[in-house]
GROMACS .gro file of C-alpha atoms in nm:
model
  347
    1MET     CA    1  -0.004  -0.002  -0.010
    2SER     CA    2   0.300   0.237   0.075
    3TRP     CA    3   0.418   0.163  -0.322
    4LEU     CA    4   0.069   0.248  -0.459
    5LEU     CA    5  -0.023   0.518  -0.231
    6LEU     CA    6   0.345   0.694  -0.331
    7TRP     CA    7   0.245   0.674  -0.704
    8ILE     CA    8  -0.042   0.865  -0.699
    9LEU     CA    9   0.096   1.135  -0.500
   10ILE     CA   10   0.350   1.169  -0.772
   11ALA     CA   11   0.110   1.115  -1.047
   12ALA     CA   12  -0.097   1.401  -0.899
   13TYR     CA   13   0.197   1.675  -0.866
   14SER     CA   14   0.294   1.614  -1.186
   15LEU     CA   15  -0.059   1.619  -1.369
   16ASN     CA   16  -0.127   1.959  -1.129
   17SER     CA   17   0.274   2.111  -1.261
   18THR     CA   18   0.166   2.119  -1.603
   19ALA     CA   19  -0.201   2.177  -1.633
   20MET     CA   20  -0.198   2.455  -1.390
   21PRO     CA   21   0.142   2.682  -1.464
   22PRO     CA   22   0.218   2.987  -1.266
   23ALA     CA   23   0.124   3.337  -1.345
   24THR     CA   24   0.494   3.424  -1.342
   25ALA     CA   25   0.570   3.138  -1.616
   26LEU     CA   26   0.335   3.312  -1.873
   27ALA     CA   27   0.522   3.462  -2.186
   28SER     CA   28   0.468   3.806  -2.294
   29PRO     CA   29   0.467   3.954  -2.642
   30THR     CA   30   0.792   4.143  -2.722
   31PRO     CA   31   0.785   4.496  -2.826
   32ASP     CA   32   0.882   4.588  -3.158
   33PRO     CA   33   1.154   4.813  -3.156
   34TYR     CA   34   1.154   4.911  -3.535
   35ASN     CA   35   0.804   5.091  -3.529
   36VAL     CA   36   0.800   5.286  -3.864
   37THR     CA   37   0.664   5.626  -3.936
   38ARG     CA   38   0.469   5.614  -4.242
   39TYR     CA   39   0.487   5.993  -4.403
   40CYS     CA   40   0.335   5.868  -4.694
   41LYS     CA   41  -0.031   5.855  -4.694
   42TRP     CA   42  -0.281   5.738  -4.972
   43PRO     CA   43  -0.492   5.860  -5.142
   44CYS     CA   44  -0.302   6.210  -5.202
   45GLU     CA   45  -0.434   6.516  -5.043
   46CYS     CA   46  -0.318   6.806  -5.203
   47PRO     CA   47  -0.379   7.187  -5.183
   48GLU     CA   48  -0.551   7.350  -5.457
   49VAL     CA   49  -0.280   7.594  -5.528
   50ALA     CA   50   0.083   7.445  -5.533
   51PRO     CA   51   0.273   7.599  -5.300
   52LYS     CA   52   0.572   7.923  -5.367
   53CYS     CA   53   0.880   7.878  -5.289
   54PRO     CA   54   1.169   8.130  -5.160
   55PRO     CA   55   1.379   8.259  -5.458
   56GLY     CA   56   1.675   7.986  -5.509
   57VAL     CA   57   1.451   7.713  -5.416
   58SER     CA   58   1.269   7.409  -5.642
   59LEU     CA   59   0.971   7.331  -5.643
   60LEU     CA   60   0.969   6.953  -5.706
   61MET     CA   61   0.723   6.606  -5.672
   62ASP     CA   62   0.759   6.452  -5.302
   63GLY     CA   63   0.893   6.160  -5.232
   64CYS     CA   64   0.519   6.029  -5.195
   65ASP     CA   65   0.491   6.130  -5.592
   66CYS     CA   66   0.161   6.298  -5.494
   67CYS     CA   67   0.202   6.643  -5.447
   68LYS     CA   68   0.420   6.986  -5.556
   69ALA     CA   69   0.631   7.104  -5.241
   70CYS     CA   70   0.921   7.331  -5.227
   71ALA     CA   71   1.272   7.132  -5.173
   72ARG     CA   72   1.464   7.073  -4.830
   73GLN     CA   73   1.791   7.279  -4.825
   74VAL     CA   74   2.128   7.152  -4.724
   75GLY     CA   75   2.100   7.090  -4.335
   76GLU     CA   76   1.720   7.063  -4.315
   77GLU     CA   77   1.551   6.762  -4.223
   78CYS     CA   78   1.412   6.554  -4.502
   79ASN     CA   79   1.249   6.217  -4.509
   80GLU     CA   80   1.093   5.931  -4.750
   81ALA     CA   81   0.803   6.269  -4.851
   82ASP     CA   82   0.996   6.566  -4.773
   83THR     CA   83   1.306   6.512  -5.046
   84CYS     CA   84   1.627   6.723  -5.101
   85ASP     CA   85   1.664   6.954  -5.412
   86PHE     CA   86   1.852   6.749  -5.637
   87HIS     CA   87   1.934   7.055  -5.866
   88LYS     CA   88   2.145   7.173  -5.610
   89GLY     CA   89   2.337   6.845  -5.572
   90LEU     CA   90   2.168   6.727  -5.256
   91TYR     CA   91   2.018   6.448  -5.088
   92CYS     CA   92   1.889   6.270  -4.780
   93ASP     CA   93   2.120   6.151  -4.521
   94TYR     CA   94   1.973   5.900  -4.313
   95SER     CA   95   2.271   5.786  -4.125
   96SER     CA   96   2.261   5.932  -3.817
   97ASP     CA   97   1.893   5.832  -3.745
   98LYS     CA   98   1.994   5.447  -3.681
   99PRO     CA   99   1.831   5.138  -3.694
  100ARG     CA  100   1.510   5.364  -3.835
  101TYR     CA  101   1.655   5.544  -4.092
  102GLU     CA  102   1.325   5.739  -4.123
  103LYS     CA  103   1.449   6.090  -4.099
  104GLY     CA  104   1.771   6.222  -4.258
  105VAL     CA  105   1.971   6.556  -4.290
  106CYS     CA  106   2.011   6.688  -4.620
  107ALA     CA  107   2.357   6.699  -4.744
  108TYR     CA  108   2.548   6.730  -5.058
  109MET     CA  109   2.632   6.438  -5.266
  110THR     CA  110   2.993   6.310  -5.221
  111GLY     CA  111   3.210   6.413  -5.566
  112THR     CA  112   3.532   6.532  -5.696
  113GLY     CA  113   3.685   6.792  -5.451
  114CYS     CA  114   3.887   7.086  -5.508
  115GLU     CA  115   4.240   7.221  -5.443
  116TYR     CA  116   4.339   7.566  -5.430
  117ASP     CA  117   4.695   7.719  -5.310
  118GLY     CA  118   4.798   7.386  -5.211
  119VAL     CA  119   4.473   7.341  -4.983
  120LEU     CA  120   4.202   7.062  -5.064
  121TYR     CA  121   3.856   7.127  -5.032
  122ARG     CA  122   3.582   6.853  -5.043
  123ASN     CA  123   3.255   6.907  -5.297
  124GLY     CA  124   3.016   7.138  -5.134
  125GLN     CA  125   3.240   7.319  -4.903
  126SER     CA  126   3.235   7.690  -4.856
  127PHE     CA  127   3.560   7.867  -4.813
  128LYS     CA  128   3.751   8.239  -4.784
  129PRO     CA  129   4.069   8.236  -4.935
  130SER     CA  130   4.135   8.583  -4.829
  131CYS     CA  131   3.851   8.845  -4.683
  132LYS     CA  132   3.762   8.977  -4.996
  133TYR     CA  133   3.617   8.688  -5.159
  134GLN     CA  134   3.351   8.378  -5.075
  135CYS     CA  135   3.420   8.056  -5.271
  136LEU     CA  136   3.235   7.757  -5.312
  137CYS     CA  137   3.392   7.389  -5.428
  138VAL     CA  138   3.150   7.217  -5.655
  139ASN     CA  139   3.259   6.866  -5.800
  140GLY     CA  140   3.616   7.013  -5.887
  141ALA     CA  141   3.511   7.360  -5.992
  142ILE     CA  142   3.556   7.661  -5.784
  143GLY     CA  143   3.343   7.946  -5.816
  144CYS     CA  144   3.405   8.265  -5.653
  145VAL     CA  145   3.205   8.607  -5.545
  146SER     CA  146   3.399   8.921  -5.438
  147LEU     CA  147   3.280   9.028  -5.095
  148CYS     CA  148   3.338   9.343  -5.155
  149SER     CA  149   3.130   9.452  -5.480
  150GLU     CA  150   2.799   9.557  -5.291
  151SER     CA  151   3.009   9.858  -5.205
  152GLN     CA  152   2.777  10.148  -5.393
  153PRO     CA  153   2.917  10.506  -5.519
  154PRO     CA  154   2.854  10.729  -5.201
  155ARG     CA  155   2.595  10.924  -5.424
  156VAL     CA  156   2.389  10.786  -5.711
  157TRP     CA  157   2.463  11.173  -5.933
  158CYS     CA  158   2.816  11.120  -5.874
  159GLN     CA  159   2.999  11.128  -6.192
  160SER     CA  160   3.313  11.042  -6.120
  161PRO     CA  161   3.337  10.785  -5.817
  162ARG     CA  162   3.655  10.567  -5.764
  163ARG     CA  163   3.787  10.330  -5.532
  164VAL     CA  164   4.052  10.376  -5.278
  165LYS     CA  165   4.243  10.145  -5.048
  166VAL     CA  166   4.185  10.228  -4.683
  167ARG     CA  167   4.419  10.149  -4.400
  168GLY     CA  168   4.307   9.888  -4.188
  169GLN     CA  169   4.008   9.742  -4.391
  170CYS     CA  170   4.007   9.443  -4.645
  171CYS     CA  171   3.739   9.633  -4.909
  172GLU     CA  172   3.838   9.911  -5.115
  173GLN     CA  173   3.599  10.230  -5.054
  174TRP     CA  174   3.428  10.466  -5.282
  175ILE     CA  175   3.481  10.855  -5.335
  176CYS     CA  176   3.332  11.121  -5.533
  177ASP     CA  177   3.558  11.364  -5.736
  178GLU     CA  178   3.308  11.586  -5.780
  179PRO     CA  179   3.376  11.818  -6.082
  180LYS     CA  180   3.390  12.202  -6.041
  181LYS     CA  181   3.171  12.282  -6.322
  182GLY     CA  182   2.915  12.108  -6.505
  183ARG     CA  183   2.545  11.963  -6.456
  184LYS     CA  184   2.519  11.689  -6.244
  185THR     CA  185   2.328  11.370  -6.432
  186ALA     CA  186   2.270  11.011  -6.303
  187PRO     CA  187   2.490  10.750  -6.389
  188ARG     CA  188   2.394  10.486  -6.677
  189HIS     CA  189   2.309  10.231  -6.414
  190ALA     CA  190   2.039  10.439  -6.223
  191SER     CA  191   1.705  10.601  -6.260
  192TRP     CA  192   1.360  10.625  -6.056
  193HIS     CA  193   1.103  10.396  -6.023
  194LYS     CA  194   0.800  10.405  -5.748
  195ASN     CA  195   1.027  10.672  -5.498
  196CYS     CA  196   1.324  10.433  -5.532
  197ILE     CA  197   1.672  10.567  -5.697
  198THR     CA  198   1.709  10.196  -5.896
  199GLN     CA  199   2.060  10.094  -5.858
  200THR     CA  200   2.212   9.835  -6.107
  201THR     CA  201   2.577   9.727  -6.117
  202SER     CA  202   2.699   9.557  -6.424
  203TRP     CA  203   2.718   9.179  -6.439
  204SER     CA  204   3.052   9.009  -6.269
  205PRO     CA  205   3.258   8.841  -6.557
  206CYS     CA  206   3.163   8.494  -6.658
  207SER     CA  207   3.311   8.215  -6.382
  208LYS     CA  208   3.425   8.000  -6.590
  209THR     CA  209   3.644   8.057  -6.974
  210CYS     CA  210   3.475   7.785  -7.086
  211GLY     CA  211   3.137   7.564  -7.012
  212ARG     CA  212   2.876   7.649  -6.817
  213GLY     CA  213   2.963   7.941  -6.506
  214LEU     CA  214   2.789   8.145  -6.277
  215SER     CA  215   2.796   8.561  -6.341
  216LEU     CA  216   2.643   8.807  -6.054
  217ARG     CA  217   2.549   9.166  -6.001
  218ILE     CA  218   2.377   9.371  -5.727
  219SER     CA  219   2.018   9.568  -5.768
  220ASN     CA  220   1.775   9.668  -5.576
  221ALA     CA  221   1.492   9.719  -5.859
  222ASN     CA  222   1.250   9.557  -5.658
  223ASP     CA  223   0.950   9.641  -5.486
  224GLN     CA  224   1.120   9.665  -5.158
  225CYS     CA  225   1.419   9.874  -5.295
  226GLU     CA  226   1.671   9.697  -5.119
  227LEU     CA  227   1.953   9.557  -5.258
  228VAL     CA  228   2.018   9.198  -5.315
  229GLN     CA  229   2.247   9.001  -5.524
  230GLU     CA  230   2.102   8.837  -5.871
  231SER     CA  231   2.273   8.532  -6.041
  232ARG     CA  232   2.241   8.421  -6.422
  233LEU     CA  233   2.403   8.121  -6.603
  234CYS     CA  234   2.678   8.225  -6.877
  235ASN     CA  235   2.911   7.999  -7.082
  236LEU     CA  236   3.162   8.168  -7.297
  237ARG     CA  237   3.275   7.912  -7.483
  238PRO     CA  238   3.244   7.520  -7.543
  239CYS     CA  239   3.498   7.307  -7.371
  240GLU     CA  240   3.489   7.023  -7.598
  241VAL     CA  241   3.509   7.221  -7.958
  242ASP     CA  242   3.867   7.310  -8.079
  243ILE     CA  243   3.760   7.675  -8.190
  244THR     CA  244   4.083   7.726  -8.373
  245LYS     CA  245   3.990   7.513  -8.671
  246HIS     CA  246   3.753   7.763  -8.744
  247ILE     CA  247   3.965   8.022  -8.799
  248LYS     CA  248   3.997   8.135  -9.161
  249PRO     CA  249   4.356   8.120  -9.325
  250GLY     CA  250   4.587   8.420  -9.262
  251LYS     CA  251   4.379   8.522  -8.962
  252LYS     CA  252   4.467   8.481  -8.622
  253CYS     CA  253   4.138   8.538  -8.441
  254LEU     CA  254   3.758   8.433  -8.485
  255ASN     CA  255   3.547   8.657  -8.244
  256VAL     CA  256   3.251   8.461  -8.259
  257TYR     CA  257   3.179   8.105  -8.270
  258ARG     CA  258   2.838   7.950  -8.335
  259GLU     CA  259   2.718   7.544  -8.397
  260ASP     CA  260   2.581   7.480  -8.700
  261GLN     CA  261   2.294   7.336  -8.590
  262PRO     CA  262   2.051   7.465  -8.294
  263SER     CA  263   2.005   7.197  -7.974
  264HIS     CA  264   1.875   7.174  -7.607
  265LEU     CA  265   2.029   7.315  -7.336
  266THR     CA  266   2.105   7.118  -7.042
  267ILE     CA  267   2.145   7.096  -6.651
  268SER     CA  268   2.149   6.861  -6.374
  269GLY     CA  269   1.984   6.611  -6.601
  270CYS     CA  270   1.713   6.868  -6.718
  271THR     CA  271   1.676   7.005  -7.091
  272SER     CA  272   1.530   7.355  -7.177
  273LYS     CA  273   1.172   7.323  -7.362
  274LYS     CA  274   1.273   7.545  -7.670
  275TRP     CA  275   1.592   7.486  -7.900
  276TYR     CA  276   1.871   7.690  -7.909
  277ARG     CA  277   2.214   7.867  -8.132
  278PRO     CA  278   2.385   8.048  -7.876
  279LYS     CA  279   2.693   8.251  -7.981
  280TYR     CA  280   3.006   8.211  -7.771
  281CYS     CA  281   3.346   8.404  -7.809
  282GLY     CA  282   3.575   8.292  -7.990
  283VAL     CA  283   3.949   8.235  -7.947
  284CYS     CA  284   4.330   8.354  -8.107
  285THR     CA  285   4.647   8.170  -8.173
  286ASP     CA  286   4.837   8.490  -8.019
  287GLU     CA  287   4.823   8.658  -7.698
  288ARG     CA  288   4.501   8.825  -7.749
  289CYS     CA  289   4.188   8.676  -7.564
  290CYS     CA  290   3.817   8.723  -7.652
  291ILE     CA  291   3.541   8.822  -7.435
  292PRO     CA  292   3.195   8.945  -7.431
  293TYR     CA  293   3.170   9.269  -7.582
  294LYS     CA  294   2.728   9.282  -7.593
  295SER     CA  295   2.499   9.074  -7.443
  296LYS     CA  296   2.161   9.010  -7.290
  297THR     CA  297   1.999   8.814  -7.026
  298VAL     CA  298   1.696   8.571  -7.140
  299ASP     CA  299   1.527   8.344  -6.906
  300VAL     CA  300   1.547   7.961  -7.004
  301GLU     CA  301   1.261   7.704  -6.891
  302PHE     CA  302   1.377   7.369  -6.831
  303GLU     CA  303   1.182   7.022  -6.783
  304CYS     CA  304   1.304   6.709  -6.596
  305PRO     CA  305   1.222   6.365  -6.659
  306ASN     CA  306   1.014   6.383  -6.338
  307GLY     CA  307   0.773   6.616  -6.455
  308THR     CA  308   0.906   6.893  -6.283
  309GLY     CA  309   1.074   7.251  -6.425
  310PHE     CA  310   1.270   7.542  -6.278
  311THR     CA  311   1.365   7.862  -6.519
  312TRP     CA  312   1.718   7.995  -6.481
  313LYS     CA  313   1.836   8.332  -6.626
  314MET     CA  314   2.101   8.278  -6.868
  315MET     CA  315   2.362   8.528  -7.045
  316TRP     CA  316   2.260   8.554  -7.410
  317ILE     CA  317   2.607   8.688  -7.591
  318GLN     CA  318   2.561   8.908  -7.884
  319ALA     CA  319   2.899   9.000  -7.952
  320CYS     CA  320   3.262   8.963  -7.855
  321PHE     CA  321   3.591   9.156  -7.912
  322CYS     CA  322   3.975   9.029  -7.873
  323ASN     CA  323   4.272   9.251  -7.738
  324LEU     CA  324   4.541   9.186  -7.483
  325SER     CA  325   4.376   9.251  -7.182
  326CYS     CA  326   4.382   8.908  -7.081
  327ARG     CA  327   4.418   8.799  -6.752
  328ASN     CA  328   4.646   8.521  -6.569
  329PRO     CA  329   4.414   8.182  -6.616
  330ASN     CA  330   4.540   8.106  -6.338
  331ASP     CA  331   4.469   8.403  -6.103
  332ILE     CA  332   4.066   8.309  -6.057
  333PHE     CA  333   4.021   8.605  -5.856
  334ALA     CA  334   4.159   8.872  -6.134
  335GLU     CA  335   3.809   8.951  -6.280
  336LEU     CA  336   3.622   8.987  -5.974
  337GLU     CA  337   3.923   9.204  -5.880
  338SER     CA  338   3.835   9.470  -6.122
  339TYR     CA  339   3.535   9.424  -6.367
  340HIS     CA  340   3.425   9.747  -6.239
  341GLY     CA  341   3.681   9.888  -6.500
  342TYR     CA  342   3.557   9.751  -6.797
  343PRO     CA  343   3.173   9.767  -6.832
  344GLU     CA  344   2.970   9.573  -7.086
  345VAL     CA  345   2.747   9.709  -7.273
  346VAL     CA  346   2.378   9.533  -7.188
  347ASN     CA  347   2.025   9.500  -7.341
   0.00000   0.00000   0.00000
């Protein structure tokens, strides 16, 4: 009887331990650490009127392929819906949002760096080689603007303004050599407009001697009568064409070069809506160089493969002349230093 009683007690204990486990033994579901946020919602809900983007900001289709939106700029937050401005070579860097990779920061795409005066600069890096210039490295090319070009003559009716060096200051200052006699008149680039004396500087020389570059000027011809910096694209001559082959026998210069057939203009993978046959400045086989003498500014509309578009102001060359006033091609600041003294006829 003792063995039978012992067997019954063991069986009862075993049955109780399997059928009635303690509450602490219940397995709880593991929470999902990767709770993904959905920034895109369907169906699409877009405003009736597309947003108006600030100057220089592209209006693009959002990452959800739903609505037009202003592209995010460098340093701004981005995600699958809010895309970066690819026209400026920006992309969304998600590296700092591990492990979700939902939010990023707009940054420049990795490209070819630049070298100036023995210093290497990464693509997209802005730097000041001196107190006079602000430069930007863009995929192997250096573009610079003068930090002293915004200085204006002391009075718009001054007939003989000139710049002089001032001790202790980086930029030269304007002074006015007033004539003793004669009627005072406004300069060529000043006029009255809505109680505002508008002032516009000449366009700076193109930042590149061949291929697409940038030209700048300062103007207050706006509703706020405020001095702002304006920019336009420029292309003095194509880099891939040997223009010397088009110089006539017995001649040493070709003032103007032009392609035989019209073509579309391209920028950042986008194509101009219209066909163009622009004029370019030619070259010389001697020490002379050819620069624009007469030009105008035109608006060129571009359309992109994804359906977006934008408009850029572009320099349209009308006439060029060749002379000995050439700059050292290795001095990227020579044109910015003294372009005020070589005005160009602009329509």
